[in-house]
Amino acid sequence: MSEKPGDIRSQRIEKIEKMRESGINPYPNRYERKDRIADVVAAFDETKPVKVAVAGRIKSKRVMGKASFGNVEDFSGSIQFYAARDIMGEEEYALYKTHDLGDHVGVEGETFLTQKGEISIKVKKLVLLSKCIQPLPVVKEKDGQVFDEFSDTELKYRHRYVDLIVNQKTRKDFLMRSKIVSGIRRFLEENDFLEVETPMMHSVVSGAAARPFVTYHNTLDMELFLRIAPELYLKRLIVGGFERVFEMNRNFRNEGIDTRHNPEFTMVEIYQAYADYNDMMDLTERLFTTLAEQFFGTTDIPYQGETLSLKGPWRRVRFVDAIKEVTGIDFSAIKSPAEAVSAARKIGLEVDESMGIWKIADEVLGERVEKTFQNPTFLTDYPKELSPLSKSFEDNPDYVERFELFIAGREMANAFTELNDPFDQKERFEGQSKMRDEGDAEAMMIDDDYITALEYGLPPTGGLGIGIDRLIMLFVDTASIKDTILFPLLRPDGQQDI
RNA sequence: GAGGCGCUAGCUCAGUCGGUAGAGCAACUGCCUUUUAAGCAGUGGGUCCGGGGUUCGAUCCCCCGGCGCCUCACCA
């Protein structure tokens, strides 16, 4: 009788209308759920049937006339139920038969084992808790093989809730993300780090090389930038006497989107007074191996068809040595940009003199070297020019005490001995500011207050940043960062959903 | 931002060398009281991403646009 007969949504709306007419509320306010499904399954004893009341979504339904099997699923798991007219009563059973896949129901009854040996609930009473009027994709499974998986990437990201309802792998991956994030927090807390929250809206763009999102505060009548990194605030806290701090939260960078980049991404930044970049390497290594052992029981983890060994100690190789090893180019011996250009061109890279020696070196590294680091590798001792916030070696001012960690060819972490010399920092800021004036949109701005903070004295400090989304990619074995972010940024599709 | 690929039923996908479309699952109707990718019989369901062009006729060919994916560039 609907306007569009055959349309599943209209059919279900009709069902709702009928229920309302007969005084049944398809969206009741409350249900006394007494048991979690996983607990019911775990506690099952064939010789001792127990009364249970579970709640969840109907995930499957197999009706055989006057009796029926189905599965309800809650967050903890899934269980089969057996609904029979003789037990439920004719009216209740008829109503149950109108319920659809995706409906939330409360199921009460006694546990029993079917002839085929499946733990089930013999339904005494089944009540609708929330009607699902949208047709769910039907994903079936047998012997671990998944049929008709809901696989349209666009729909998965746009309607993540549907993805979570029907695809077990998605649910598992995000559960894993949650657990890893809390594992990281636990690890840091156990190591006496204090979690802090610093501003997300900055008036100065600094702390990393990236283009910011710009926003505006009405009352103050000023431009603000969404933070690209919390770094400078966290170091202010070290100045303030918090010796070990971390912040695990979102950064925003107005850059491209691809399998490794989302404009908002999660980063943990960690600062430790009286430590240097070597201590940060140890900390990083311990964190990763602790997580691997916790979640896999081993440091060998599968990733995209390969096995990565996270077992320490990890390889440490100097920036210039790594480039030399892979390409034969020794940047420590190169004296002029022209020389660097010709070396880079020899291996087929497009660069020009204005980049300077070290940006060219960085280009060579990114193009030819990084992908060779499959197992964890600390790339250390960066050139000063590429690192405006890191401290130089006492005996070699051209290089800084910094490392980046690569796993599976991807940058996973960045750390250094923090530059705490206010005079040096001021000079570096001025250099950045000049680059900015010359059109480098990613160069930092001068943060005068930060210089003032340094003038109060930042103790020798090690700092470390780890990209959480990328770490998760590793642990849930996915090739795209979007599979680790519940709601990745997409363009609006311009269509009305539904 | 550039190039390549894709977009067909609620989902997963066929297909039309240009004559306005089909399967499986889901839905609806009937049968079925131990099924589990339940089964059997029948039915309905589509602006074939949008707009324009070519054509007697376009879902298909051409152009423009939208969204997604992949590769590249920037970046973590």
Coordinates of C-alpha atoms (C1' of nucleotides) in Angstrom, one line a residue:
Chain A
M1 CA 0.0 0.0 0.0
S2 CA 3.0 2.2 0.1
E3 CA 3.8 4.8 -2.6
K4 CA 6.7 2.8 -3.8
P5 CA 5.7 -0.8 -3.3
G6 CA 8.8 -3.0 -3.2
D7 CA 10.9 -0.4 -1.7
I8 CA 12.3 -2.0 1.4
R9 CA 12.3 1.2 3.5
S10 CA 8.7 1.9 2.7
Q11 CA 7.7 -1.7 3.6
R12 CA 9.4 -1.3 6.9
I13 CA 7.7 2.0 7.6
E14 CA 4.4 0.3 6.9
K15 CA 5.3 -2.3 9.5
I16 CA 5.9 0.4 12.0
E17 CA 2.6 2.0 11.3
K18 CA 0.8 -1.3 11.8
M19 CA 2.6 -1.8 15.1
R20 CA 1.7 1.6 16.3
E21 CA -1.9 0.9 15.4
S22 CA -1.9 -2.1 17.5
G23 CA -0.3 -0.3 20.4
I24 CA 3.2 -1.5 20.0
N25 CA 6.0 1.0 20.3
P26 CA 8.7 0.2 17.8
Y27 CA 11.1 2.5 19.7
P28 CA 10.6 1.8 23.4
N29 CA 12.6 3.8 25.9
R30 CA 14.2 1.1 27.9
Y31 CA 14.9 -2.6 28.0
E32 CA 16.3 -4.5 31.0
R33 CA 19.2 -6.3 29.3
K34 CA 20.4 -8.8 31.9
D35 CA 23.2 -10.6 30.1
R36 CA 25.9 -10.0 27.6
I37 CA 25.9 -12.5 24.8
A38 CA 29.6 -13.5 25.2
D39 CA 28.9 -14.2 28.9
V40 CA 26.0 -16.4 28.1
V41 CA 28.1 -18.4 25.7
A42 CA 31.0 -18.6 28.1
A43 CA 28.8 -19.8 31.0
F44 CA 26.8 -22.3 28.9
D45 CA 26.3 -25.7 30.5
E46 CA 24.2 -28.2 28.6
T47 CA 23.0 -29.9 31.7
K48 CA 22.0 -26.6 33.4
P49 CA 19.7 -24.5 31.2
V50 CA 19.6 -20.9 32.5
K51 CA 17.2 -18.0 31.9
V52 CA 18.8 -15.2 30.1
A53 CA 17.8 -11.8 28.7
V54 CA 20.1 -10.5 26.0
A55 CA 19.7 -7.6 23.5
G56 CA 21.2 -7.0 20.2
R57 CA 20.7 -6.7 16.5
I58 CA 19.0 -9.5 14.4
K59 CA 21.9 -10.5 12.1
S60 CA 20.2 -13.5 10.4
K61 CA 16.9 -15.2 10.3
R62 CA 15.9 -18.7 9.1
V63 CA 12.2 -19.2 9.2
M64 CA 10.6 -22.6 8.8
G65 CA 6.9 -22.0 9.2
K66 CA 6.0 -22.3 12.8
A67 CA 9.6 -22.3 14.1
S68 CA 12.6 -20.2 13.3
F69 CA 16.2 -19.8 14.0
G70 CA 18.1 -16.5 13.9
N71 CA 21.2 -14.8 15.4
V72 CA 21.3 -11.8 17.7
E73 CA 24.5 -9.9 18.0
D74 CA 25.6 -7.4 20.7
F75 CA 29.0 -5.8 21.0
S76 CA 30.4 -8.9 22.9
G77 CA 29.3 -11.5 20.3
S78 CA 26.6 -13.4 18.6
I79 CA 24.3 -16.2 19.7
Q80 CA 21.6 -18.2 17.9
F81 CA 18.0 -18.1 19.1
Y82 CA 15.2 -20.5 18.5
A83 CA 11.8 -19.0 18.2
A84 CA 8.8 -21.4 18.0
R85 CA 5.1 -20.6 17.8
D86 CA 4.3 -23.2 20.5
I87 CA 6.5 -21.5 23.0
M88 CA 6.0 -17.8 22.2
G89 CA 2.3 -17.9 21.4
E90 CA 0.7 -17.3 18.1
E91 CA 0.5 -13.5 18.2
E92 CA 4.0 -12.9 19.5
Y93 CA 5.4 -15.3 16.9
A94 CA 3.6 -13.7 14.1
L95 CA 4.9 -10.3 15.2
Y96 CA 8.4 -11.7 15.5
K97 CA 8.2 -12.9 11.9
T98 CA 7.7 -9.3 10.7
H99 CA 11.0 -8.2 12.3
D100 CA 13.8 -7.6 10.0
L101 CA 17.6 -8.0 9.7
G102 CA 19.1 -5.1 11.6
D103 CA 16.3 -4.6 14.1
H104 CA 17.4 -4.3 17.7
V105 CA 15.6 -6.8 19.9
G106 CA 15.5 -8.0 23.4
V107 CA 15.6 -11.8 23.6
E108 CA 14.5 -13.7 26.7
G109 CA 14.5 -17.4 27.2
E110 CA 16.4 -20.5 28.3
T111 CA 19.7 -21.7 27.0
F112 CA 19.9 -25.0 25.2
L113 CA 22.0 -26.9 22.7
T114 CA 20.5 -27.7 19.3
Q115 CA 20.7 -31.0 17.6
K116 CA 23.6 -29.7 15.5
G117 CA 25.4 -28.7 18.7
E118 CA 25.0 -24.9 18.7
I119 CA 24.5 -23.0 21.8
S120 CA 21.2 -21.2 21.5
I121 CA 18.4 -19.4 23.4
K122 CA 14.9 -20.9 23.3
V123 CA 12.9 -17.8 23.0
K124 CA 10.2 -17.1 25.6
K125 CA 9.8 -13.5 24.7
L126 CA 11.2 -11.3 22.0
V127 CA 10.6 -7.6 22.0
L128 CA 11.5 -5.0 19.4
L129 CA 13.8 -2.3 20.8
S130 CA 14.5 -0.2 17.8
K131 CA 13.3 -0.8 14.2
C132 CA 15.8 -0.6 11.5
I133 CA 14.1 0.8 8.4
Q134 CA 17.2 1.0 6.2
P135 CA 18.0 -2.3 4.5
L136 CA 21.4 -3.5 5.6
P137 CA 23.9 -5.0 3.2
V138 CA 23.7 -8.8 3.7
V139 CA 27.1 -10.2 4.4
K140 CA 27.2 -14.0 4.9
E141 CA 29.9 -16.2 6.2
K142 CA 30.8 -19.8 6.1
D143 CA 33.9 -21.5 7.4
G144 CA 35.7 -18.2 7.8
Q145 CA 34.9 -17.3 4.2
V146 CA 33.0 -14.1 3.7
F147 CA 30.4 -13.8 1.0
D148 CA 29.2 -10.5 -0.6
E149 CA 31.3 -8.4 1.8
F150 CA 30.2 -4.8 2.0
S151 CA 33.2 -3.5 0.1
D152 CA 32.4 -0.3 -1.6
T153 CA 35.1 1.9 -0.2
E154 CA 33.1 5.1 -0.5
L155 CA 30.1 3.8 1.2
K156 CA 32.2 2.2 3.9
Y157 CA 33.7 5.5 4.8
R158 CA 30.6 7.6 4.3
H159 CA 28.4 5.2 6.3
R160 CA 31.0 3.8 8.7
Y161 CA 28.2 2.7 11.0
V162 CA 27.0 0.3 8.3
D163 CA 30.5 -0.9 7.8
L164 CA 30.8 -1.5 11.5
I165 CA 27.5 -3.4 11.7
V166 CA 28.1 -5.8 8.8
N167 CA 31.9 -6.2 8.4
Q168 CA 33.5 -8.0 11.2
K169 CA 37.0 -7.1 10.1
T170 CA 36.2 -3.4 10.3
R171 CA 34.8 -3.8 13.8
K172 CA 37.9 -5.8 14.8
D173 CA 40.3 -3.2 13.4
F174 CA 38.8 -0.3 15.3
L175 CA 38.5 -2.3 18.5
M176 CA 42.2 -2.9 18.0
R177 CA 42.8 0.8 17.5
S178 CA 41.1 1.6 20.7
K179 CA 43.1 -1.0 22.6
I180 CA 46.4 0.1 21.1
V181 CA 45.7 3.7 22.0
S182 CA 45.0 2.7 25.6
G183 CA 48.1 0.5 25.5
I184 CA 50.2 3.4 24.6
R185 CA 48.6 5.5 27.3
R186 CA 49.2 2.8 29.9
F187 CA 52.8 2.3 28.8
L188 CA 53.5 6.0 29.1
E189 CA 51.8 6.3 32.5
E190 CA 53.7 3.3 33.8
N191 CA 56.8 5.2 32.8
D192 CA 55.8 8.2 34.8
F193 CA 54.7 10.4 31.9
L194 CA 51.9 12.8 32.6
E195 CA 49.1 13.3 30.0
V196 CA 48.4 16.9 29.3
E197 CA 46.2 18.9 27.0
T198 CA 47.5 22.0 25.2
P199 CA 45.8 24.4 22.8
M200 CA 44.4 23.2 19.4
M201 CA 44.0 26.7 18.2
H202 CA 47.3 28.6 17.8
S203 CA 48.0 32.2 16.9
V204 CA 51.5 31.2 15.6
V205 CA 52.2 28.4 13.2
S206 CA 55.1 26.4 14.5
G207 CA 56.4 23.1 15.7
A208 CA 56.5 21.4 12.3
A209 CA 56.8 22.1 8.6
A210 CA 53.3 22.1 7.2
R211 CA 50.5 24.3 6.0
P212 CA 47.9 25.1 8.5
F213 CA 44.1 25.4 8.5
V214 CA 43.0 28.9 9.2
T215 CA 40.1 29.9 11.4
Y216 CA 38.8 33.0 13.0
H217 CA 37.8 34.2 16.5
N218 CA 35.0 36.8 16.4
T219 CA 35.4 38.5 19.7
L220 CA 39.2 38.7 19.6
D221 CA 38.9 39.6 16.0
M222 CA 41.9 37.5 15.1
E223 CA 43.0 34.7 12.8
L224 CA 43.8 31.5 14.5
F225 CA 45.5 28.3 13.1
L226 CA 44.5 24.8 13.9
R227 CA 47.6 23.3 15.4
I228 CA 50.0 21.4 13.2
A229 CA 51.9 20.2 16.2
P230 CA 51.7 20.7 20.0
E231 CA 55.5 20.7 20.3
L232 CA 56.2 24.2 21.6
Y233 CA 53.5 24.1 24.2
L234 CA 54.7 20.8 25.6
K235 CA 58.2 22.1 25.9
R236 CA 56.8 25.1 27.8
L237 CA 55.5 22.6 30.3
I238 CA 59.0 21.1 30.6
V239 CA 60.2 24.6 31.3
G240 CA 57.4 24.8 33.9
G241 CA 58.8 21.8 35.7
F242 CA 56.7 18.9 34.4
E243 CA 59.5 16.6 33.7
R244 CA 57.7 13.9 31.7
V245 CA 54.7 14.8 29.6
F246 CA 52.8 13.5 26.7
E247 CA 49.8 14.5 24.6
M248 CA 48.0 12.1 22.3
N249 CA 45.6 14.0 20.2
R250 CA 44.8 15.5 16.8
N251 CA 47.0 17.6 14.6
F252 CA 45.7 19.3 11.5
R253 CA 47.6 19.9 8.3
N254 CA 46.3 21.5 5.3
E255 CA 47.9 19.1 2.8
G256 CA 47.0 16.4 0.4
I257 CA 45.0 13.3 1.2
D258 CA 46.2 9.9 0.2
T259 CA 46.7 6.4 1.7
R260 CA 49.1 7.8 4.3
H261 CA 47.7 11.2 5.0
N262 CA 44.4 12.5 6.4
P263 CA 44.1 16.3 7.1
E264 CA 43.5 15.5 10.8
F265 CA 45.6 12.8 12.3
T266 CA 46.5 11.6 15.7
M267 CA 49.9 12.0 17.1
V268 CA 51.5 11.3 20.4
E269 CA 54.2 13.7 21.4
I270 CA 56.4 12.8 24.4
Y271 CA 58.9 15.0 26.2
Q272 CA 61.3 13.9 28.9
A273 CA 63.7 16.2 30.8
Y274 CA 67.2 15.1 31.3
A275 CA 67.0 12.8 28.3
D276 CA 68.3 13.0 24.8
Y277 CA 67.5 11.4 21.4
N278 CA 69.3 8.2 22.4
D279 CA 66.9 7.8 25.3
M280 CA 64.1 8.5 22.9
M281 CA 65.3 5.7 20.6
D282 CA 65.2 3.3 23.6
L283 CA 61.8 4.5 24.6
T284 CA 60.4 4.1 21.1
E285 CA 61.8 0.7 20.7
R286 CA 60.4 -0.4 24.1
L287 CA 57.0 1.0 23.3
F288 CA 56.7 -0.8 19.9
T289 CA 57.9 -4.1 21.2
T290 CA 55.7 -3.9 24.3
L291 CA 52.7 -3.3 22.1
A292 CA 53.6 -6.1 19.7
E293 CA 54.1 -8.6 22.5
Q294 CA 50.9 -7.4 24.1
F295 CA 48.7 -7.8 21.0
F296 CA 50.5 -10.5 19.0
G297 CA 52.5 -12.3 21.7
T298 CA 55.5 -11.9 19.4
T299 CA 57.6 -9.2 17.8
D300 CA 57.1 -10.7 14.4
I301 CA 54.1 -9.1 12.9
P302 CA 52.5 -9.7 9.5
Y303 CA 52.2 -6.7 7.3
Q304 CA 50.9 -6.6 3.7
G305 CA 52.1 -10.1 3.0
E306 CA 55.5 -9.7 4.6
T307 CA 56.7 -10.4 8.1
L308 CA 58.1 -7.4 10.0
S309 CA 60.5 -8.1 12.8
L310 CA 60.1 -5.6 15.6
K311 CA 62.6 -7.3 17.7
G312 CA 65.2 -5.0 19.1
P313 CA 67.8 -3.6 19.0
W314 CA 66.8 -1.8 15.9
R315 CA 69.2 -0.8 13.2
R316 CA 70.6 2.7 13.6
V317 CA 72.1 4.4 10.6
R318 CA 73.2 8.0 10.1
F319 CA 71.4 10.2 7.6
V320 CA 74.4 10.7 5.3
D321 CA 75.5 7.0 5.6
A322 CA 72.1 5.7 4.6
I323 CA 72.0 7.8 1.5
K324 CA 75.6 6.8 0.6
E325 CA 74.8 3.1 1.2
V326 CA 71.9 3.0 -1.2
T327 CA 72.8 5.6 -3.8
G328 CA 76.5 6.0 -3.5
I329 CA 76.2 9.7 -3.0
D330 CA 78.2 11.1 -0.1
F331 CA 76.5 14.3 0.9
S332 CA 79.0 14.9 3.7
A333 CA 81.6 15.5 1.0
I334 CA 79.4 17.7 -1.2
K335 CA 80.4 21.3 -1.0
S336 CA 78.0 23.2 -3.2
P337 CA 74.3 23.0 -4.3
A338 CA 75.5 22.6 -7.9
E339 CA 77.4 19.5 -7.0
A340 CA 74.4 18.1 -5.1
V341 CA 72.1 18.8 -8.1
S342 CA 74.4 16.9 -10.5
A343 CA 74.7 13.9 -8.1
A344 CA 70.9 13.8 -7.7
R345 CA 70.3 14.1 -11.5
K346 CA 72.6 11.2 -12.1
I347 CA 70.2 9.0 -10.3
G348 CA 67.3 10.4 -12.2
L349 CA 65.8 13.0 -9.7
E350 CA 64.5 16.4 -10.7
V351 CA 66.0 18.9 -8.3
D352 CA 67.4 22.4 -8.6
E353 CA 70.1 24.5 -6.9
S354 CA 67.7 26.8 -5.0
M355 CA 66.8 23.8 -2.8
G356 CA 70.2 23.8 -1.2
I357 CA 72.4 20.8 -0.5
W358 CA 70.3 19.4 2.3
K359 CA 66.8 19.7 0.8
I360 CA 68.3 17.8 -2.2
A361 CA 69.7 15.2 0.2
D362 CA 66.3 14.9 1.8
E363 CA 64.7 14.4 -1.7
V364 CA 67.2 11.7 -2.5
L365 CA 66.4 10.1 0.8
G366 CA 62.6 10.2 0.3
E367 CA 62.8 9.0 -3.3
R368 CA 65.4 6.3 -3.1
V369 CA 66.2 5.4 0.5
E370 CA 63.2 5.4 2.8
K371 CA 61.4 2.6 1.0
T372 CA 64.4 0.3 1.7
F373 CA 63.7 0.4 5.4
Q374 CA 61.3 -2.4 5.9
N375 CA 62.2 -3.6 9.4
P376 CA 62.4 -0.8 12.0
T377 CA 65.3 1.5 11.3
F378 CA 66.4 4.7 13.1
L379 CA 67.7 7.2 10.7
T380 CA 69.9 9.4 12.8
D381 CA 72.0 12.6 12.8
Y382 CA 70.1 14.8 10.5
P383 CA 71.6 17.9 8.9
K384 CA 70.8 21.0 10.9
E385 CA 69.2 22.8 8.0
L386 CA 66.3 20.3 8.0
S387 CA 65.7 20.5 11.7
P388 CA 64.9 23.9 13.2
L389 CA 64.0 22.6 16.6
S390 CA 66.7 20.1 17.2
K391 CA 70.0 20.5 19.1
S392 CA 73.3 20.3 17.3
F393 CA 76.0 18.0 18.3
E394 CA 78.5 19.7 20.7
D395 CA 81.4 18.7 18.5
N396 CA 79.7 19.0 15.0
P397 CA 77.4 22.0 14.6
D398 CA 76.3 21.0 11.1
Y399 CA 74.3 18.0 12.3
V400 CA 71.7 17.6 14.9
E401 CA 70.8 15.0 17.5
R402 CA 67.7 13.8 15.7
F403 CA 66.2 10.6 14.3
E404 CA 63.3 9.5 12.3
L405 CA 62.0 5.9 12.6
F406 CA 61.0 4.1 9.5
I407 CA 59.0 0.8 9.4
A408 CA 57.7 -0.7 6.2
G409 CA 59.2 2.2 4.3
R410 CA 57.1 4.7 6.1
E411 CA 58.0 7.4 8.6
M412 CA 56.6 6.4 11.9
A413 CA 58.3 8.7 14.4
N414 CA 60.4 11.8 14.6
A415 CA 62.5 12.7 17.6
F416 CA 65.4 14.8 18.8
T417 CA 67.4 16.3 21.6
E418 CA 65.4 19.5 22.0
L419 CA 67.1 22.7 21.2
N420 CA 67.1 24.6 24.5
D421 CA 69.5 27.4 23.6
P422 CA 67.4 30.5 23.2
F423 CA 70.0 32.3 21.2
D424 CA 70.3 29.4 18.7
Q425 CA 66.6 28.9 18.6
K426 CA 66.0 32.6 17.8
E427 CA 68.4 32.4 14.9
R428 CA 66.7 29.3 13.6
F429 CA 63.3 30.9 13.8
E430 CA 64.6 33.9 11.9
G431 CA 65.9 31.5 9.2
Q432 CA 62.5 29.9 9.0
S433 CA 60.8 33.2 9.0
K434 CA 63.0 34.3 6.1
M435 CA 62.1 31.2 4.1
R436 CA 58.5 31.9 4.9
D437 CA 58.8 35.4 3.5
E438 CA 60.4 34.0 0.4
G439 CA 57.3 31.9 -0.2
D440 CA 57.9 28.7 1.7
A441 CA 54.3 28.1 3.0
E442 CA 55.5 25.3 5.3
A443 CA 58.2 27.3 7.1
M444 CA 57.6 28.1 10.8
M445 CA 56.7 31.5 12.2
I446 CA 58.7 33.1 15.0
D447 CA 57.1 32.3 18.3
D448 CA 58.5 35.1 20.6
D449 CA 56.8 33.7 23.7
Y450 CA 58.5 30.4 23.1
I451 CA 61.9 32.1 23.0
T452 CA 61.0 33.8 26.3
A453 CA 60.1 30.4 27.7
L454 CA 63.5 29.1 26.6
E455 CA 65.1 32.1 28.3
Y456 CA 63.7 30.9 31.6
G457 CA 65.6 27.7 30.9
L458 CA 64.5 24.4 29.3
P459 CA 66.5 21.6 30.8
P460 CA 68.2 19.2 28.5
T461 CA 65.3 17.4 27.0
G462 CA 64.5 14.6 24.6
G463 CA 61.3 14.8 22.6
L464 CA 59.5 12.2 20.4
G465 CA 56.5 12.2 18.1
I466 CA 54.8 9.1 16.8
G467 CA 52.0 9.0 14.2
I468 CA 49.3 6.9 15.8
D469 CA 47.3 6.3 12.7
R470 CA 50.3 4.9 10.9
L471 CA 51.2 2.8 13.9
I472 CA 47.7 1.4 13.8
M473 CA 48.1 0.6 10.1
L474 CA 51.0 -1.6 11.0
F475 CA 49.2 -3.4 13.7
V476 CA 45.9 -4.0 11.8
D477 CA 47.7 -4.7 8.6
T478 CA 46.1 -2.2 6.3
A479 CA 47.4 -0.3 3.3
S480 CA 45.3 2.9 3.8
I481 CA 45.2 5.3 6.7
K482 CA 41.5 5.6 6.0
D483 CA 41.0 2.1 7.4
T484 CA 42.4 3.3 10.7
I485 CA 40.3 6.5 11.0
L486 CA 36.6 6.0 11.8
F487 CA 35.4 8.9 9.8
P488 CA 38.1 9.9 7.3
L489 CA 37.7 13.2 5.5
L490 CA 35.8 12.9 2.2
R491 CA 34.3 15.4 -0.2
P492 CA 30.5 15.7 0.3
D493 CA 28.9 13.6 -2.4
G494 CA 26.3 16.3 -3.1
Q495 CA 23.5 13.8 -2.9
Q496 CA 20.9 13.5 -0.2
D497 CA 21.6 10.4 1.7
I498 CA 18.8 7.8 1.7
Chain B
rG1 C1' 47.0 19.7 -8.6
rA2 C1' 48.0 15.7 -13.0
rG3 C1' 47.2 10.8 -15.2
rG4 C1' 44.7 5.9 -15.1
rC5 C1' 40.4 3.1 -13.5
rG6 C1' 35.5 2.8 -11.6
rC7 C1' 30.1 4.4 -10.6
rU8 C1' 24.1 -0.7 -13.2
rA9 C1' 18.3 -3.1 -7.9
rG10 C1' 19.3 -2.2 -0.6
rC11 C1' 24.3 -5.2 -1.0
rU12 C1' 27.9 -8.1 -4.3
rC13 C1' 28.3 -8.2 -9.4
rA14 C1' 27.0 -9.7 -14.8
rG15 C1' 25.4 -7.4 -19.3
rU16 C1' 23.8 -4.5 -23.6
rC17 C1' 29.3 -5.0 -30.9
rG18 C1' 23.7 1.5 -29.6
rG19 C1' 17.1 -1.2 -29.8
rU20 C1' 15.8 1.8 -22.3
rA21 C1' 18.6 -4.4 -18.5
rG22 C1' 19.9 -9.6 -15.5
rA23 C1' 21.9 -13.1 -11.4
rG24 C1' 22.8 -14.3 -6.2
rC25 C1' 21.7 -12.4 -1.5
rA26 C1' 18.0 -9.0 0.8
rA27 C1' 12.5 -7.7 0.3
rC28 C1' 7.2 -9.4 -0.6
rU29 C1' 3.5 -13.8 -1.0
rG30 C1' 2.8 -19.1 -0.1
rC31 C1' 4.8 -24.0 1.9
rC32 C1' 7.9 -25.7 5.8
rU33 C1' 8.7 -27.0 14.1
rU34 C1' 16.3 -28.2 14.9
rU35 C1' 18.1 -24.5 10.9
rU36 C1' 22.8 -22.0 10.2
rA37 C1' 25.6 -18.9 3.1
rA38 C1' 18.5 -23.1 5.6
rG39 C1' 15.3 -25.0 1.5
rC40 C1' 11.2 -25.0 -2.3
rA41 C1' 7.6 -22.2 -5.5
rG42 C1' 6.1 -17.5 -7.1
rU43 C1' 6.2 -11.8 -7.2
rG44 C1' 7.8 -6.9 -7.0
rG45 C1' 11.9 -3.7 -7.3
rG46 C1' 16.3 0.3 -11.5
rU47 C1' 16.2 8.6 -13.6
rC48 C1' 22.2 1.9 -15.5
rC49 C1' 26.2 8.9 -11.0
rG50 C1' 24.4 14.0 -13.3
rG51 C1' 24.2 17.4 -17.6
rG52 C1' 24.9 18.1 -22.8
rG53 C1' 26.0 16.1 -27.8
rU54 C1' 25.8 12.5 -31.9
rU55 C1' 21.7 9.2 -33.5
rC56 C1' 15.3 7.3 -35.6
rG57 C1' 16.9 5.6 -30.8
rA58 C1' 22.1 6.3 -25.6
rU59 C1' 22.9 2.8 -19.6
rC60 C1' 26.5 1.7 -23.8
rC61 C1' 29.8 6.2 -28.3
rC62 C1' 31.7 11.6 -27.7
rC63 C1' 32.1 16.1 -24.5
rC64 C1' 31.6 18.6 -19.7
rG65 C1' 30.7 17.9 -14.5
rG66 C1' 30.3 15.0 -9.6
rC67 C1' 32.2 11.3 -6.2
rG68 C1' 35.5 7.3 -5.1
rC69 C1' 39.9 4.2 -5.7
rC70 C1' 45.0 3.7 -7.6
rU71 C1' 49.7 6.0 -9.2
rC72 C1' 52.4 10.6 -9.1
rA73 C1' 53.5 15.5 -6.7
rC74 C1' 53.3 18.0 -1.3
rC75 C1' 53.4 16.1 3.6
rA76 C1' 53.5 12.5 8.8

